[in-house]
mmCIF file of C-alpha atoms in Angstrom:
data_model
loop_
_atom_site.group_PDB
_atom_site.id
_atom_site.type_symbol
_atom_site.label_atom_id
_atom_site.label_comp_id
_atom_site.label_asym_id
_atom_site.label_seq_id
_atom_site.Cartn_x
_atom_site.Cartn_y
_atom_site.Cartn_z
ATOM 1 C CA UNK A 1 121.954 122.830 82.636
ATOM 2 C CA UNK A 2 123.802 119.773 83.859
ATOM 3 C CA UNK A 3 121.951 116.430 83.368
ATOM 4 C CA UNK A 4 122.052 115.990 87.347
ATOM 5 C CA UNK A 5 119.981 119.478 87.376
ATOM 6 C CA UNK A 6 117.861 118.602 84.504
ATOM 7 C CA UNK A 7 116.408 115.358 86.242
ATOM 8 C CA UNK A 8 116.070 116.856 89.070
ATOM 9 C CA UNK A 9 114.140 119.441 87.132
ATOM 10 C CA UNK A 10 112.320 117.008 85.127
ATOM 11 C CA UNK A 11 110.970 115.103 88.222
ATOM 12 C CA UNK A 12 109.853 118.357 90.040
ATOM 13 C CA UNK A 13 107.841 119.605 86.607
ATOM 14 C CA UNK A 14 106.058 116.245 86.773
ATOM 15 C CA UNK A 15 105.811 116.380 90.270
ATOM 16 C CA UNK A 16 103.992 119.465 89.595
ATOM 17 C CA UNK A 17 101.780 118.209 86.581
ATOM 18 C CA UNK A 18 100.714 115.537 89.235
ATOM 19 C CA UNK A 19 99.654 118.124 91.849
ATOM 20 C CA UNK A 20 98.213 120.327 89.477
ATOM 21 C CA UNK A 21 95.777 117.311 87.995
ATOM 22 C CA UNK A 22 94.965 116.373 91.148
ATOM 23 C CA UNK A 23 93.648 120.070 91.883
ATOM 24 C CA UNK A 24 91.794 120.095 88.448
ATOM 25 C CA UNK A 25 90.506 116.675 89.231
ATOM 26 C CA UNK A 26 88.723 118.049 92.616
ATOM 27 C CA UNK A 27 87.776 121.213 90.853
ATOM 28 C CA UNK A 28 85.667 119.208 88.682
ATOM 29 C CA UNK A 29 83.800 116.954 91.451
ATOM 30 C CA UNK A 30 80.434 117.437 92.525
ATOM 31 C CA UNK A 31 79.857 117.506 96.523
ATOM 32 C CA UNK A 32 77.407 115.799 98.813
ATOM 33 C CA UNK A 33 75.747 118.344 100.838
ATOM 34 C CA UNK A 34 74.036 115.284 102.866
ATOM 35 C CA UNK A 35 72.937 111.722 102.987
ATOM 36 C CA UNK A 36 70.530 109.973 105.106
ATOM 37 C CA UNK A 37 71.351 106.553 104.519
ATOM 38 C CA UNK A 38 70.758 103.836 106.719
ATOM 39 C CA UNK A 39 74.114 101.716 108.448
ATOM 40 C CA UNK A 40 72.119 98.543 108.174
ATOM 41 C CA UNK A 41 68.937 96.662 107.024
ATOM 42 C CA UNK A 42 67.333 93.265 107.295
ATOM 43 C CA UNK A 43 67.488 90.924 104.056
ATOM 44 C CA UNK A 44 63.663 91.372 102.681
ATOM 45 C CA UNK A 45 62.621 94.525 104.050
ATOM 46 C CA UNK A 46 61.927 98.077 102.341
ATOM 47 C CA UNK A 47 64.736 100.665 102.795
ATOM 48 C CA UNK A 48 64.981 104.186 101.643
ATOM 49 C CA UNK A 49 68.522 106.344 101.035
ATOM 50 C CA UNK A 50 68.680 109.405 100.019
ATOM 51 C CA UNK A 51 71.889 111.903 99.014
ATOM 52 C CA UNK A 52 71.730 115.719 98.573
ATOM 53 C CA UNK A 53 74.288 116.920 95.493
ATOM 54 C CA UNK A 54 75.712 120.902 95.929
ATOM 55 C CA UNK A 55 78.882 122.646 94.008
ATOM 56 C CA UNK A 56 77.151 121.032 90.983
ATOM 57 C CA UNK A 57 79.087 123.283 88.525
ATOM 58 C CA UNK A 58 82.766 123.907 89.840
ATOM 59 C CA UNK A 59 84.234 123.765 86.729
ATOM 60 C CA UNK A 60 82.851 126.186 83.511
ATOM 61 C CA UNK A 61 82.761 123.705 81.117
ATOM 62 C CA UNK A 62 80.395 121.768 83.128
ATOM 63 C CA UNK A 63 77.612 123.727 82.522
ATOM 64 C CA UNK A 64 75.708 120.937 82.184
ATOM 65 C CA UNK A 65 76.148 116.828 83.190
ATOM 66 C CA UNK A 66 74.194 114.170 83.266
ATOM 67 C CA UNK A 67 73.483 112.263 86.770
ATOM 68 C CA UNK A 68 73.895 108.258 86.688
ATOM 69 C CA UNK A 69 72.848 106.004 89.512
ATOM 70 C CA UNK A 70 72.949 102.482 90.488
ATOM 71 C CA UNK A 71 71.963 100.338 93.462
ATOM 72 C CA UNK A 72 71.539 96.349 94.756
ATOM 73 C CA UNK A 73 68.142 96.877 95.850
ATOM 74 C CA UNK A 74 65.140 95.037 94.213
ATOM 75 C CA UNK A 75 62.174 96.647 93.123
ATOM 76 C CA UNK A 76 63.515 99.653 93.025
ATOM 77 C CA UNK A 77 61.967 103.416 92.580
ATOM 78 C CA UNK A 78 64.294 106.371 91.960
ATOM 79 C CA UNK A 79 63.490 109.906 92.755
ATOM 80 C CA UNK A 80 65.496 113.033 91.336
ATOM 81 C CA UNK A 81 64.774 116.416 92.632
ATOM 82 C CA UNK A 82 66.073 119.421 91.569
ATOM 83 C CA UNK A 83 65.748 122.818 93.714
ATOM 84 C CA UNK A 84 67.256 125.975 93.078
ATOM 85 C CA UNK A 85 69.191 128.674 94.775
ATOM 86 C CA UNK A 86 66.184 129.962 97.041
ATOM 87 C CA UNK A 87 65.663 126.163 98.188
ATOM 88 C CA UNK A 88 62.835 125.722 96.208
ATOM 89 C CA UNK A 89 61.859 122.342 94.351
ATOM 90 C CA UNK A 90 61.924 123.390 90.261
ATOM 91 C CA UNK A 91 61.414 119.997 88.958
ATOM 92 C CA UNK A 92 61.297 116.106 89.677
ATOM 93 C CA UNK A 93 61.893 113.296 87.790
ATOM 94 C CA UNK A 94 61.239 109.432 88.853
ATOM 95 C CA UNK A 95 62.978 106.152 87.832
ATOM 96 C CA UNK A 96 62.430 102.527 87.515
ATOM 97 C CA UNK A 97 65.079 99.691 87.698
ATOM 98 C CA UNK A 98 68.699 99.347 89.757
ATOM 99 C CA UNK A 99 70.258 101.401 87.459
ATOM 100 C CA UNK A 100 68.928 105.255 85.814
ATOM 101 C CA UNK A 101 70.227 107.562 83.658
ATOM 102 C CA UNK A 102 69.351 110.764 81.641
ATOM 103 C CA UNK A 103 68.527 112.917 84.916
ATOM 104 C CA UNK A 104 70.028 116.135 83.174
ATOM 105 C CA UNK A 105 71.606 118.929 85.332
ATOM 106 C CA UNK A 106 72.007 122.390 83.829
ATOM 107 C CA UNK A 107 72.698 125.753 84.802
ATOM 108 C CA UNK A 108 70.184 127.374 82.103
ATOM 109 C CA UNK A 109 67.657 125.416 84.364
ATOM 110 C CA UNK A 110 68.607 127.413 87.742
ATOM 111 C CA UNK A 111 69.298 124.044 89.250
ATOM 112 C CA UNK A 112 71.573 124.594 92.265
ATOM 113 C CA UNK A 113 71.006 121.064 94.428
ATOM 114 C CA UNK A 114 69.938 117.802 93.387
ATOM 115 C CA UNK A 115 68.223 115.239 95.857
ATOM 116 C CA UNK A 116 68.383 111.596 95.070
ATOM 117 C CA UNK A 117 65.969 108.914 97.027
ATOM 118 C CA UNK A 118 65.955 105.083 95.939
ATOM 119 C CA UNK A 119 63.624 103.396 97.646
ATOM 120 C CA UNK A 120 63.751 99.253 97.401
ATOM 121 C CA UNK A 121 63.910 95.748 99.064
ATOM 122 C CA UNK A 122 67.273 94.992 100.469
ATOM 123 C CA UNK A 123 68.656 91.895 98.626
ATOM 124 C CA UNK A 124 69.753 88.463 99.807
ATOM 125 C CA UNK A 125 73.453 88.097 100.854
ATOM 126 C CA UNK A 126 75.394 86.362 98.759
ATOM 127 C CA UNK A 127 78.532 85.685 100.956
ATOM 128 C CA UNK A 128 78.454 85.718 104.877
ATOM 129 C CA UNK A 129 81.584 87.741 106.533
ATOM 130 C CA UNK A 130 81.923 88.332 110.188
ATOM 131 C CA UNK A 131 84.313 90.698 109.575
ATOM 132 C CA UNK A 132 84.318 92.671 107.616
ATOM 133 C CA UNK A 133 80.591 92.362 107.575
ATOM 134 C CA UNK A 134 79.051 91.610 104.868
ATOM 135 C CA UNK A 135 77.413 94.578 102.885
ATOM 136 C CA UNK A 136 75.672 95.682 99.455
ATOM 137 C CA UNK A 137 75.338 98.936 97.371
ATOM 138 C CA UNK A 138 72.500 100.902 98.465
ATOM 139 C CA UNK A 139 73.378 103.855 96.279
ATOM 140 C CA UNK A 140 76.127 104.548 93.642
ATOM 141 C CA UNK A 141 76.333 108.024 91.932
ATOM 142 C CA UNK A 142 78.065 108.911 88.613
ATOM 143 C CA UNK A 143 78.550 112.285 86.713
ATOM 144 C CA UNK A 144 78.628 112.078 83.026
ATOM 145 C CA UNK A 145 79.733 114.506 80.500
ATOM 146 C CA UNK A 146 79.420 115.036 77.073
ATOM 147 C CA UNK A 147 81.720 113.001 75.242
ATOM 148 C CA UNK A 148 80.634 109.668 77.299
ATOM 149 C CA UNK A 149 83.217 110.405 79.979
ATOM 150 C CA UNK A 150 82.376 109.647 83.489
ATOM 151 C CA UNK A 151 83.111 110.493 87.140
ATOM 152 C CA UNK A 152 82.373 108.313 90.112
ATOM 153 C CA UNK A 153 80.548 110.592 92.903
ATOM 154 C CA UNK A 154 80.329 108.665 95.942
ATOM 155 C CA UNK A 155 78.763 105.109 96.726
ATOM 156 C CA UNK A 156 77.546 104.193 100.028
ATOM 157 C CA UNK A 157 76.774 100.312 101.471
ATOM 158 C CA UNK A 158 74.936 98.817 104.010
ATOM 159 C CA UNK A 159 75.394 95.928 106.340
ATOM 160 C CA UNK A 160 72.361 93.872 106.002
ATOM 161 C CA UNK A 161 71.253 90.420 107.605
ATOM 162 C CA UNK A 162 68.816 88.056 108.321
ATOM 163 C CA UNK A 163 67.494 87.039 111.700
ATOM 164 C CA UNK A 164 69.701 84.106 112.265
ATOM 165 C CA UNK A 165 72.440 85.956 111.095
ATOM 166 C CA UNK A 166 72.148 88.779 113.670
ATOM 167 C CA UNK A 167 71.467 86.824 116.502
ATOM 168 C CA UNK A 168 74.562 84.902 115.736
ATOM 169 C CA UNK A 169 76.323 88.129 115.115
ATOM 170 C CA UNK A 170 75.666 89.106 118.494
ATOM 171 C CA UNK A 171 76.904 86.163 120.513
ATOM 172 C CA UNK A 172 80.136 86.650 118.227
ATOM 173 C CA UNK A 173 80.304 90.061 119.589
ATOM 174 C CA UNK A 174 79.907 89.297 123.058
ATOM 175 C CA UNK A 175 82.219 86.094 122.928
ATOM 176 C CA UNK A 176 84.618 88.661 121.490
ATOM 177 C CA UNK A 177 84.161 91.534 123.810
ATOM 178 C CA UNK A 178 84.538 88.589 127.243
ATOM 179 C CA UNK A 179 88.186 87.786 125.346
ATOM 180 C CA UNK A 180 89.009 91.053 125.138
ATOM 181 C CA UNK A 181 88.128 91.811 129.028
ATOM 182 C CA UNK A 182 90.063 88.983 129.927
ATOM 183 C CA UNK A 183 92.811 90.115 128.483
ATOM 184 C CA UNK A 184 96.348 88.813 130.303
ATOM 185 C CA UNK A 185 94.565 85.686 131.052
ATOM 186 C CA UNK A 186 95.253 82.251 129.430
ATOM 187 C CA UNK A 187 92.560 82.689 127.060
ATOM 188 C CA UNK A 188 93.811 80.159 124.157
ATOM 189 C CA UNK A 189 90.950 78.088 124.039
ATOM 190 C CA UNK A 190 88.660 80.660 123.966
ATOM 191 C CA UNK A 191 90.135 82.404 121.373
ATOM 192 C CA UNK A 192 90.577 79.136 119.096
ATOM 193 C CA UNK A 193 87.049 78.304 119.680
ATOM 194 C CA UNK A 194 86.002 81.604 118.827
ATOM 195 C CA UNK A 195 87.581 81.347 115.601
ATOM 196 C CA UNK A 196 85.731 78.182 115.169
ATOM 197 C CA UNK A 197 82.814 80.333 115.507
ATOM 198 C CA UNK A 198 83.711 82.635 113.258
ATOM 199 C CA UNK A 199 84.277 79.991 110.133
ATOM 200 C CA UNK A 200 81.003 78.566 111.392
ATOM 201 C CA UNK A 201 79.155 82.105 110.952
ATOM 202 C CA UNK A 202 80.918 82.780 107.388
ATOM 203 C CA UNK A 203 79.676 79.305 106.338
ATOM 204 C CA UNK A 204 76.049 80.161 106.838
ATOM 205 C CA UNK A 205 76.271 77.539 109.705
ATOM 206 C CA UNK A 206 74.248 80.349 112.339
ATOM 207 C CA UNK A 207 73.089 77.655 115.010
ATOM 208 C CA UNK A 208 76.744 76.485 115.571
ATOM 209 C CA UNK A 209 78.223 79.867 114.841
ATOM 210 C CA UNK A 210 75.970 80.772 118.048
ATOM 211 C CA UNK A 211 76.527 77.690 119.950
ATOM 212 C CA UNK A 212 80.412 77.984 119.472
ATOM 213 C CA UNK A 213 80.516 81.587 120.466
ATOM 214 C CA UNK A 214 78.798 81.012 123.961
ATOM 215 C CA UNK A 215 80.967 78.168 124.588
ATOM 216 C CA UNK A 216 83.936 80.761 123.378
ATOM 217 C CA UNK A 217 82.214 83.277 126.010
ATOM 218 C CA UNK A 218 82.012 81.094 128.670
ATOM 219 C CA UNK A 219 85.674 80.142 128.478
ATOM 220 C CA UNK A 220 86.710 83.628 128.497
ATOM 221 C CA UNK A 221 84.950 84.478 131.625
ATOM 222 C CA UNK A 222 86.333 81.330 133.071
ATOM 223 C CA UNK A 223 89.970 82.186 132.346
ATOM 224 C CA UNK A 224 89.386 85.698 133.361
ATOM 225 C CA UNK A 225 87.998 84.450 136.911
ATOM 226 C CA UNK A 226 90.709 81.797 137.004
ATOM 227 C CA UNK A 227 93.493 84.726 136.919
ATOM 228 C CA UNK A 228 91.439 86.603 138.917
ATOM 229 C CA UNK A 229 91.415 84.173 141.729
ATOM 230 C CA UNK A 230 95.535 83.432 141.260
ATOM 231 C CA UNK A 231 96.223 87.105 141.570
ATOM 232 C CA UNK A 232 94.299 87.459 144.837
ATOM 233 C CA UNK A 233 96.068 83.992 146.265
ATOM 234 C CA UNK A 234 99.248 85.790 145.364
ATOM 235 C CA UNK A 235 98.121 88.807 147.202
ATOM 236 C CA UNK A 236 97.219 86.786 150.420
ATOM 237 C CA UNK A 237 100.201 84.738 150.104
ATOM 238 C CA UNK A 238 102.143 88.282 150.186
ATOM 239 C CA UNK A 239 100.237 89.915 152.789
ATOM 240 C CA UNK A 240 100.603 86.394 155.173
ATOM 241 C CA UNK A 241 104.288 87.001 154.562
ATOM 242 C CA UNK A 242 104.420 90.498 155.578
ATOM 243 C CA UNK A 243 102.482 89.681 158.552
ATOM 244 C CA UNK A 244 104.682 86.812 159.814
ATOM 245 C CA UNK A 245 107.860 88.996 159.374
ATOM 246 C CA UNK A 246 106.076 91.894 161.196
ATOM 247 C CA UNK A 247 105.217 89.310 164.115
ATOM 248 C CA UNK A 248 108.636 87.870 163.763
ATOM 249 C CA UNK A 249 110.290 90.936 164.100
ATOM 250 C CA UNK A 250 108.424 91.711 166.910
ATOM 251 C CA UNK A 251 108.972 89.081 168.780
ATOM 252 C CA UNK A 252 112.529 89.027 168.321
ATOM 253 C CA UNK A 253 112.638 92.561 169.647
ATOM 254 C CA UNK A 254 110.810 91.179 172.890
ATOM 255 C CA UNK A 255 113.431 88.535 173.412
ATOM 256 C CA UNK A 256 116.042 91.197 172.778
ATOM 257 C CA UNK A 257 114.395 93.472 175.418
ATOM 258 C CA UNK A 258 113.946 90.903 177.567
ATOM 259 C CA UNK A 259 117.806 90.026 177.653
ATOM 260 C CA UNK A 260 118.979 93.465 178.206
ATOM 261 C CA UNK A 261 116.486 93.053 181.217
ATOM 262 C CA UNK A 262 117.917 90.086 183.019
ATOM 263 C CA UNK A 263 121.658 91.688 182.315
ATOM 264 C CA UNK A 264 120.466 94.805 183.981
#
């Protein structure tokens, strides 16, 4: 085999190994059957999220493993419920704290599905962001195997807010929509004011953000109306020109007809 052919063969072999490794990693993964997680939550309120896991033993060597979980919620309670193939609950465990481990998943116990539920208080916002919206991790699950190795199963995040930040965000959304509707008009001033409003929001100056967003929306609406008015004037002027041409043409035709009559 020539060096060139050997190089090509080596590359193909390496790609095959990577592909097989990827499939192997997927084969040992746990599937998320369903989840019930809120999209957003207010700071200081109590919320609950639940996730159901299935296909717990895809790989033959994983006849048993340990489930672990983490959350940014506060005053946390976890519930891990175990179900058999008929859907009957066969066991249940409870854990406290932002982290838990030690939930044993084993074929010998007849466990076919596991439902993990977490309840706690929504934490304070550490850093505000309009886009993307600030979030916290409400639930994150890991699969820990014998020997200490661990795989991430999945993680869920939730947008959290206060009354003040939510009100400012609503105004920002309204201003952004107004600027988008004014597409084609001169919205430079509105866009600059909107950017200033976003900076105020990110800096937790929600009253200022709200006021600037209102200004940006007003400016965008005025720019849109001005653009529409200009278009109407252009259309009107064009219409008058057409009418003038028609009338002028008609008068010219009449004058020509009069000339022919006199000649006759």
